Amino acid sequence: MQLKTKAPMSYHRPVMLKECIEALNINPKGVYVDVTFGGGGHSLAILERLKEGRLIAFDQDEDAKKQSENIKSRSFTFCQANFRYMKKYLKLNGVTKVDGILADLGISSHQIDSPERGFSTRYDGPLDMRMDTKGDLTAASLLNKYSEAELHKILGMYGEIKNAKTAAKLITQHRVSKPFSRTEDLKKALQTIAPRGKENKYFAQVFQALRIEVNHEMQALEDFLHQCGEVMAEGGRLVVMSYHSLEDRLVKNFINKGKMFGEVEKDFYGNEIKPFEAVNRKPIEASKEEIESNNRARSAKLRVAERI
Ligand SMILES: C[S@@+](CC[C@H](N)C(=O)[O-])C[C@H]1O[C@@H](n2cnc3c(N)ncnc32)[C@H](O)[C@@H]1O
């Protein structure tokens, strides 16, 4: 299929594009799903390889939806929805089995680079951080309402910061005199406990933790992974790219054990009960050249599994 549209690199530069497409092992007549459309870089590369096949793409972000409108192809369907409802939306579009699913987790460069979205530590902006701007929870409401214990848990678990307890305490003290509303408020509140010389990394971890909670990212990923087993045809490929260790651990456990926590279950004959078999034992990482030209690729871990 010849597509005139090109993915706008200014919106998001796709990470490990070649590796993801190879991993999907595309059948030109197959049905594929890209659950994280973003700027459409991966989607376009999939569409280019389809002849009579079909691509269903998801993204919960309004700006991603606008990007998707540039693709004029009858093989392409866009759903503005959270991928935790993938199965339902596939069914609504007449699809019950698919041949491959791609997930490129997290947020796009466009989202990070839009100060009004509040994802970036670099610019002052509202403490929003919602991918779906219709969502109820913003980073500000979380910072102003969550208990100290909840904040401690989120910062420690999702941000992996060492002084999460102290940070949670400072946040609850700070909000008494002035509720949080701007990203600069948060940075100022935590300035005194950010490790010297490593402030940017520290704030990036704090922001990551809040973003994960605001968007219920871990819960959405769990729901999504379970549905992958249900909709994937035998031999179909699951290709997931994660950018932090918690996500990667969840994906790895699901692929290897068929569940997120605990050991793999076995049937009466001792056969493992799990929907996927890992194609690569170790995650694929971006090449040195790619990391040099796209810093975002440095933390990417790509896992590939096949439906058994
Ligand atoms: C890393 S970007 C994807 C970039 C894309 N592969 C490209 O080449 O442009 C992740 C995208 O997934 C979307 N996203 C993340 N979690 C989502 C979820 N649970 N449901 C739907 N979309 C989600 C974000 O809004 C963002 O646009």
CSV table of C-alpha atoms and ligand atoms in Angstrom, one decimal:
chain,number,residue,atom,x,y,z
A,1,MET,CA,0.0,0.0,0.0
A,2,GLN,CA,1.4,3.4,-1.0
A,3,LEU,CA,0.6,6.0,1.7
A,4,LYS,CA,1.2,9.7,0.9
A,5,THR,CA,1.2,10.7,4.6
A,6,LYS,CA,4.5,10.9,6.5
A,7,ALA,CA,4.7,10.7,10.2
A,8,PRO,CA,5.6,14.2,11.5
A,9,MET,CA,8.9,13.8,13.3
A,10,SER,CA,8.2,17.0,15.2
A,11,TYR,CA,5.3,15.3,16.9
A,12,HIS,CA,7.1,12.2,17.9
A,13,ARG,CA,10.1,10.3,16.6
A,14,PRO,CA,9.2,6.6,16.7
A,15,VAL,CA,11.6,4.5,18.7
A,16,MET,CA,13.1,1.2,17.4
A,17,LEU,CA,10.8,1.5,14.4
A,18,LYS,CA,12.6,-1.2,12.3
A,19,GLU,CA,12.8,-3.6,15.3
A,20,CYS,CA,9.1,-3.2,16.1
A,21,ILE,CA,8.0,-3.8,12.6
A,22,GLU,CA,10.3,-6.8,12.2
A,23,ALA,CA,9.0,-8.2,15.5
A,24,LEU,CA,5.4,-7.9,14.4
A,25,ASN,CA,6.2,-10.3,11.5
A,26,ILE,CA,3.4,-8.7,9.4
A,27,ASN,CA,1.1,-10.7,7.2
A,28,PRO,CA,-0.1,-8.2,4.5
A,29,LYS,CA,-3.6,-9.7,4.8
A,30,GLY,CA,-3.6,-9.6,8.6
A,31,VAL,CA,-5.4,-7.5,11.2
A,32,TYR,CA,-3.0,-5.4,13.4
A,33,VAL,CA,-3.5,-3.1,16.4
A,34,ASP,CA,-1.3,-0.2,17.5
A,35,VAL,CA,-2.7,0.7,20.9
A,36,THR,CA,-0.4,3.8,21.3
A,37,PHE,CA,-0.8,5.8,18.0
A,38,GLY,CA,0.9,9.1,19.2
A,39,GLY,CA,2.1,10.8,16.0
A,40,GLY,CA,1.5,7.6,14.0
A,41,GLY,CA,5.0,6.7,13.1
A,42,HIS,CA,4.7,3.0,13.9
A,43,SER,CA,1.1,2.9,12.5
A,44,LEU,CA,2.2,4.3,9.2
A,45,ALA,CA,5.0,1.7,8.9
A,46,ILE,CA,2.5,-1.1,9.6
A,47,LEU,CA,0.0,0.3,7.1
A,48,GLU,CA,2.7,0.4,4.4
A,49,ARG,CA,3.1,-3.3,4.8
A,50,LEU,CA,-0.6,-4.2,4.6
A,51,LYS,CA,-2.3,-5.2,1.3
A,52,GLU,CA,-5.7,-6.5,2.2
A,53,GLY,CA,-5.1,-6.2,5.9
A,54,ARG,CA,-6.4,-3.8,8.5
A,55,LEU,CA,-5.0,-1.6,11.2
A,56,ILE,CA,-6.9,-0.5,14.2
A,57,ALA,CA,-5.1,2.2,16.3
A,58,PHE,CA,-5.9,3.6,19.7
A,59,ASP,CA,-4.9,6.7,21.6
A,60,GLN,CA,-6.7,8.4,24.4
A,61,ASP,CA,-5.2,11.8,23.6
A,62,GLU,CA,-7.2,14.4,21.6
A,63,ASP,CA,-4.0,15.6,19.8
A,64,ALA,CA,-3.2,12.1,18.7
A,65,LYS,CA,-6.7,11.8,17.3
A,66,LYS,CA,-6.1,14.9,15.3
A,67,GLN,CA,-2.9,13.4,13.9
A,68,SER,CA,-4.7,10.3,12.9
A,69,GLU,CA,-7.1,12.3,10.7
A,70,ASN,CA,-4.2,12.8,8.3
A,71,ILE,CA,-4.3,9.1,7.4
A,72,LYS,CA,-6.7,8.6,4.7
A,73,SER,CA,-6.8,4.8,4.2
A,74,ARG,CA,-9.7,2.4,4.2
A,75,SER,CA,-7.5,-0.1,6.0
A,76,PHE,CA,-7.2,2.3,8.9
A,77,THR,CA,-9.5,2.8,11.9
A,78,PHE,CA,-8.8,5.1,14.8
A,79,CYS,CA,-10.4,4.7,18.3
A,80,GLN,CA,-9.9,7.5,20.7
A,81,ALA,CA,-10.0,5.3,23.8
A,82,ASN,CA,-7.9,3.9,26.6
A,83,PHE,CA,-6.3,0.7,25.5
A,84,ARG,CA,-7.5,-1.0,28.7
A,85,TYR,CA,-10.8,-1.2,26.7
A,86,MET,CA,-9.1,-2.7,23.6
A,87,LYS,CA,-11.3,-5.8,23.4
A,88,LYS,CA,-14.5,-3.9,23.6
A,89,TYR,CA,-13.5,-1.4,20.9
A,90,LEU,CA,-12.2,-4.1,18.6
A,91,LYS,CA,-15.6,-5.9,18.9
A,92,LEU,CA,-17.4,-2.7,18.1
A,93,ASN,CA,-15.4,-2.5,14.9
A,94,GLY,CA,-16.2,-6.1,14.0
A,95,VAL,CA,-12.9,-7.6,15.1
A,96,THR,CA,-12.6,-10.6,17.4
A,97,LYS,CA,-9.1,-11.9,16.4
A,98,VAL,CA,-6.0,-10.1,15.5
A,99,ASP,CA,-2.6,-11.0,14.1
A,100,GLY,CA,-0.4,-8.6,16.0
A,101,ILE,CA,-0.5,-5.9,18.7
A,102,LEU,CA,2.0,-3.1,19.2
A,103,ALA,CA,2.2,-1.0,22.4
A,104,ASP,CA,4.7,1.8,22.7
A,105,LEU,CA,4.0,2.8,26.3
A,106,GLY,CA,4.2,6.2,28.1
A,107,ILE,CA,3.8,9.6,26.6
A,108,SER,CA,4.9,11.2,23.3
A,109,SER,CA,7.4,13.9,22.7
A,110,HIS,CA,4.5,16.1,21.7
A,111,GLN,CA,2.8,15.7,25.1
A,112,ILE,CA,6.1,16.3,26.9
A,113,ASP,CA,6.9,19.4,24.8
A,114,SER,CA,3.5,21.0,25.3
A,115,PRO,CA,3.9,23.2,28.5
A,116,GLU,CA,0.1,23.5,28.9
A,117,ARG,CA,-0.1,19.7,29.5
A,118,GLY,CA,2.1,19.9,32.6
A,119,PHE,CA,4.2,16.8,31.8
A,120,SER,CA,7.5,18.5,31.5
A,121,THR,CA,9.9,19.5,34.3
A,122,ARG,CA,11.5,22.0,31.9
A,123,TYR,CA,8.6,24.5,31.5
A,124,ASP,CA,6.2,26.0,33.9
A,125,GLY,CA,2.7,24.9,33.3
A,126,PRO,CA,-0.5,23.7,35.0
A,127,LEU,CA,-0.1,20.5,37.1
A,128,ASP,CA,-2.4,18.6,34.7
A,129,MET,CA,-0.6,15.5,33.2
A,130,ARG,CA,-3.7,13.8,31.9
A,131,MET,CA,-3.3,12.0,28.6
A,132,ASP,CA,-7.1,12.0,28.3
A,133,THR,CA,-8.1,15.6,29.1
A,134,LYS,CA,-11.6,14.4,30.1
A,135,GLY,CA,-10.2,12.4,33.0
A,136,ASP,CA,-11.2,13.4,36.5
A,137,LEU,CA,-7.8,13.2,38.2
A,138,THR,CA,-5.1,15.8,37.5
A,139,ALA,CA,-1.6,16.0,39.1
A,140,ALA,CA,-2.8,19.1,41.0
A,141,SER,CA,-5.8,17.4,42.5
A,142,LEU,CA,-3.7,14.4,43.4
A,143,LEU,CA,-1.1,16.6,45.2
A,144,ASN,CA,-3.7,18.6,47.0
A,145,LYS,CA,-5.9,15.6,48.1
A,146,TYR,CA,-3.9,12.4,48.5
A,147,SER,CA,-2.8,11.5,52.0
A,148,GLU,CA,0.8,11.6,53.0
A,149,ALA,CA,0.9,7.8,53.0
A,150,GLU,CA,-0.6,7.6,49.5
A,151,LEU,CA,1.9,10.2,48.2
A,152,HIS,CA,4.8,8.3,49.8
A,153,LYS,CA,3.7,5.1,48.2
A,154,ILE,CA,3.3,6.6,44.7
A,155,LEU,CA,6.5,8.5,44.8
A,156,GLY,CA,8.5,5.5,46.0
A,157,MET,CA,6.8,2.9,43.8
A,158,TYR,CA,6.4,4.8,40.5
A,159,GLY,CA,9.1,7.4,40.8
A,160,GLU,CA,11.6,5.1,42.6
A,161,ILE,CA,12.9,8.1,44.5
A,162,LYS,CA,14.9,7.4,47.7
A,163,ASN,CA,13.5,10.1,49.9
A,164,ALA,CA,9.8,9.5,49.0
A,165,LYS,CA,8.7,9.7,52.6
A,166,THR,CA,10.3,13.2,53.1
A,167,ALA,CA,8.9,14.4,49.8
A,168,ALA,CA,5.4,13.3,50.7
A,169,LYS,CA,5.7,15.1,54.0
A,170,LEU,CA,6.9,18.3,52.3
A,171,ILE,CA,4.1,18.2,49.8
A,172,THR,CA,1.4,17.9,52.5
A,173,GLN,CA,3.0,20.7,54.5
A,174,HIS,CA,3.4,23.0,51.5
A,175,ARG,CA,-0.2,22.6,50.3
A,176,VAL,CA,-1.6,23.9,53.6
A,177,SER,CA,-0.5,27.5,52.9
A,178,LYS,CA,-0.8,27.3,49.1
A,179,PRO,CA,-2.5,24.5,47.1
A,180,PHE,CA,-0.5,23.2,44.2
A,181,SER,CA,-1.5,24.4,40.8
A,182,ARG,CA,1.7,24.9,38.6
A,183,THR,CA,4.7,22.7,37.9
A,184,GLU,CA,7.0,25.4,39.3
A,185,ASP,CA,5.1,25.2,42.7
A,186,LEU,CA,6.0,21.5,43.0
A,187,LYS,CA,9.6,22.0,42.0
A,188,LYS,CA,10.0,24.8,44.5
A,189,ALA,CA,8.4,22.7,47.3
A,190,LEU,CA,10.9,19.9,46.7
A,191,GLN,CA,13.9,22.0,45.8
A,192,THR,CA,15.6,21.6,49.2
A,193,ILE,CA,15.5,17.8,49.1
A,194,ALA,CA,16.5,17.3,45.4
A,195,PRO,CA,20.0,15.8,45.2
A,196,ARG,CA,22.5,18.5,44.4
A,197,GLY,CA,23.5,18.4,40.7
A,198,LYS,CA,20.9,15.8,40.0
A,199,GLU,CA,17.8,18.0,40.3
A,200,ASN,CA,16.6,17.4,36.8
A,201,LYS,CA,16.7,13.6,37.1
A,202,TYR,CA,15.0,13.8,40.5
A,203,PHE,CA,12.2,16.0,39.2
A,204,ALA,CA,11.8,13.8,36.2
A,205,GLN,CA,11.3,10.8,38.5
A,206,VAL,CA,8.7,12.8,40.7
A,207,PHE,CA,6.8,13.9,37.5
A,208,GLN,CA,6.9,10.3,36.2
A,209,ALA,CA,5.4,9.0,39.4
A,210,LEU,CA,2.5,11.6,39.3
A,211,ARG,CA,1.9,10.9,35.6
A,212,ILE,CA,1.6,7.2,36.2
A,213,GLU,CA,-0.9,7.7,39.0
A,214,VAL,CA,-2.9,10.4,37.2
A,215,ASN,CA,-3.4,8.1,34.1
A,216,HIS,CA,-3.7,4.8,36.1
A,217,GLU,CA,-1.0,3.5,33.8
A,218,MET,CA,-0.1,0.3,35.6
A,219,GLN,CA,-3.8,-0.8,35.9
A,220,ALA,CA,-4.4,0.0,32.2
A,221,LEU,CA,-1.3,-2.0,31.2
A,222,GLU,CA,-2.5,-5.0,33.3
A,223,ASP,CA,-6.0,-4.9,31.8
A,224,PHE,CA,-4.6,-4.5,28.3
A,225,LEU,CA,-2.1,-7.4,28.6
A,226,HIS,CA,-4.8,-9.8,29.8
A,227,GLN,CA,-6.9,-8.9,26.8
A,228,CYS,CA,-4.0,-9.5,24.4
A,229,GLY,CA,-4.2,-13.2,25.2
A,230,GLU,CA,-7.9,-13.3,24.5
A,231,VAL,CA,-7.9,-11.5,21.1
A,232,MET,CA,-4.6,-12.7,19.6
A,233,ALA,CA,-4.8,-15.4,16.9
A,234,GLU,CA,-2.4,-18.4,17.3
A,235,GLY,CA,1.1,-17.3,16.0
A,236,GLY,CA,0.2,-13.6,16.4
A,237,ARG,CA,2.9,-11.3,17.9
A,238,LEU,CA,2.7,-9.1,20.9
A,239,VAL,CA,5.3,-6.3,20.8
A,240,VAL,CA,5.6,-4.0,23.8
A,241,MET,CA,8.0,-1.2,24.4
A,242,SER,CA,8.4,0.1,27.9
A,243,TYR,CA,10.4,3.0,29.3
A,244,HIS,CA,10.7,2.2,33.0
A,245,SER,CA,11.4,-0.9,35.0
A,246,LEU,CA,8.0,-1.3,36.6
A,247,GLU,CA,6.3,-1.5,33.3
A,248,ASP,CA,8.9,-3.8,31.9
A,249,ARG,CA,8.6,-6.1,34.9
A,250,LEU,CA,4.9,-6.4,34.4
A,251,VAL,CA,5.3,-7.2,30.7
A,252,LYS,CA,8.0,-9.7,31.3
A,253,ASN,CA,6.0,-11.5,34.0
A,254,PHE,CA,2.9,-11.6,31.8
A,255,ILE,CA,4.9,-13.1,28.9
A,256,ASN,CA,6.8,-15.6,31.0
A,257,LYS,CA,4.2,-16.6,33.6
A,258,GLY,CA,0.8,-15.6,32.1
A,259,LYS,CA,0.2,-13.3,35.0
A,260,MET,CA,1.7,-10.2,36.7
A,261,PHE,CA,2.5,-11.7,40.0
A,262,GLY,CA,3.3,-15.2,41.4
A,263,GLU,CA,4.4,-18.3,39.6
A,264,VAL,CA,3.2,-19.8,36.3
A,265,GLU,CA,0.3,-22.2,36.7
A,266,LYS,CA,0.5,-25.7,35.3
A,267,ASP,CA,-2.2,-28.1,34.1
A,268,PHE,CA,-2.6,-31.8,35.3
A,269,TYR,CA,0.2,-32.9,32.9
A,270,GLY,CA,2.6,-30.2,34.1
A,271,ASN,CA,2.2,-28.0,31.0
A,272,GLU,CA,2.5,-24.3,31.7
A,273,ILE,CA,-0.8,-22.4,31.4
A,274,LYS,CA,0.1,-19.1,29.7
A,275,PRO,CA,-1.0,-17.5,26.4
A,276,PHE,CA,2.4,-16.3,25.1
A,277,GLU,CA,5.9,-17.6,24.6
A,278,ALA,CA,8.7,-15.1,24.6
A,279,VAL,CA,10.5,-14.7,21.3
A,280,ASN,CA,13.5,-13.1,22.9
A,281,ARG,CA,14.6,-14.0,26.3
A,282,LYS,CA,16.2,-10.6,26.9
A,283,PRO,CA,14.5,-7.3,25.9
A,284,ILE,CA,15.8,-5.6,22.7
A,285,GLU,CA,17.4,-2.2,23.3
A,286,ALA,CA,18.0,0.6,20.8
A,287,SER,CA,21.3,0.8,19.0
A,288,LYS,CA,24.0,3.1,20.0
A,289,GLU,CA,23.4,5.2,16.9
A,290,GLU,CA,19.7,5.5,17.6
A,291,ILE,CA,20.3,6.6,21.2
A,292,GLU,CA,22.8,9.2,20.0
A,293,SER,CA,20.3,10.7,17.7
A,294,ASN,CA,17.2,10.2,19.9
A,295,ASN,CA,17.7,10.4,23.6
A,296,ARG,CA,14.2,9.0,24.3
A,297,ALA,CA,15.4,5.7,23.0
A,298,ARG,CA,18.0,5.2,25.8
A,299,SER,CA,15.6,3.6,28.3
A,300,ALA,CA,13.4,1.7,25.8
A,301,LYS,CA,13.0,-2.1,26.3
A,302,LEU,CA,11.3,-4.0,23.6
A,303,ARG,CA,9.7,-7.4,24.5
A,304,VAL,CA,8.2,-9.7,21.8
A,305,ALA,CA,6.1,-12.7,22.4
A,306,GLU,CA,4.1,-15.1,20.2
A,307,ARG,CA,0.6,-16.5,20.9
A,308,ILE,CA,0.7,-20.2,21.5
B,1,LIG,C1,5.2,6.8,23.2
B,1,LIG,S1,3.8,7.5,22.5
B,1,LIG,C2,3.6,6.5,21.1
B,1,LIG,C3,4.3,7.0,19.9
B,1,LIG,C4,4.0,6.3,18.6
B,1,LIG,N1,4.4,5.0,18.6
B,1,LIG,C5,4.6,7.1,17.4
B,1,LIG,O1,5.3,6.4,16.7
B,1,LIG,O2,4.3,8.3,17.3
B,1,LIG,C6,2.5,6.8,23.5
B,1,LIG,C7,1.1,7.3,23.1
B,1,LIG,O3,0.2,6.4,23.8
B,1,LIG,C8,-0.8,7.0,24.3
B,1,LIG,N2,-1.3,6.2,25.5
B,1,LIG,C9,-0.6,5.9,26.6
B,1,LIG,N3,-1.3,5.1,27.4
B,1,LIG,C10,-2.5,4.9,26.8
B,1,LIG,C11,-3.6,4.2,27.1
B,1,LIG,N4,-3.7,3.5,28.3
B,1,LIG,N5,-4.7,4.2,26.3
B,1,LIG,C12,-4.6,4.9,25.1
B,1,LIG,N6,-3.5,5.6,24.7
B,1,LIG,C13,-2.5,5.6,25.6
B,1,LIG,C14,-0.3,8.4,24.7
B,1,LIG,O4,-1.4,9.4,24.7
B,1,LIG,C15,0.7,8.6,23.6
B,1,LIG,O5,0.2,9.4,22.6
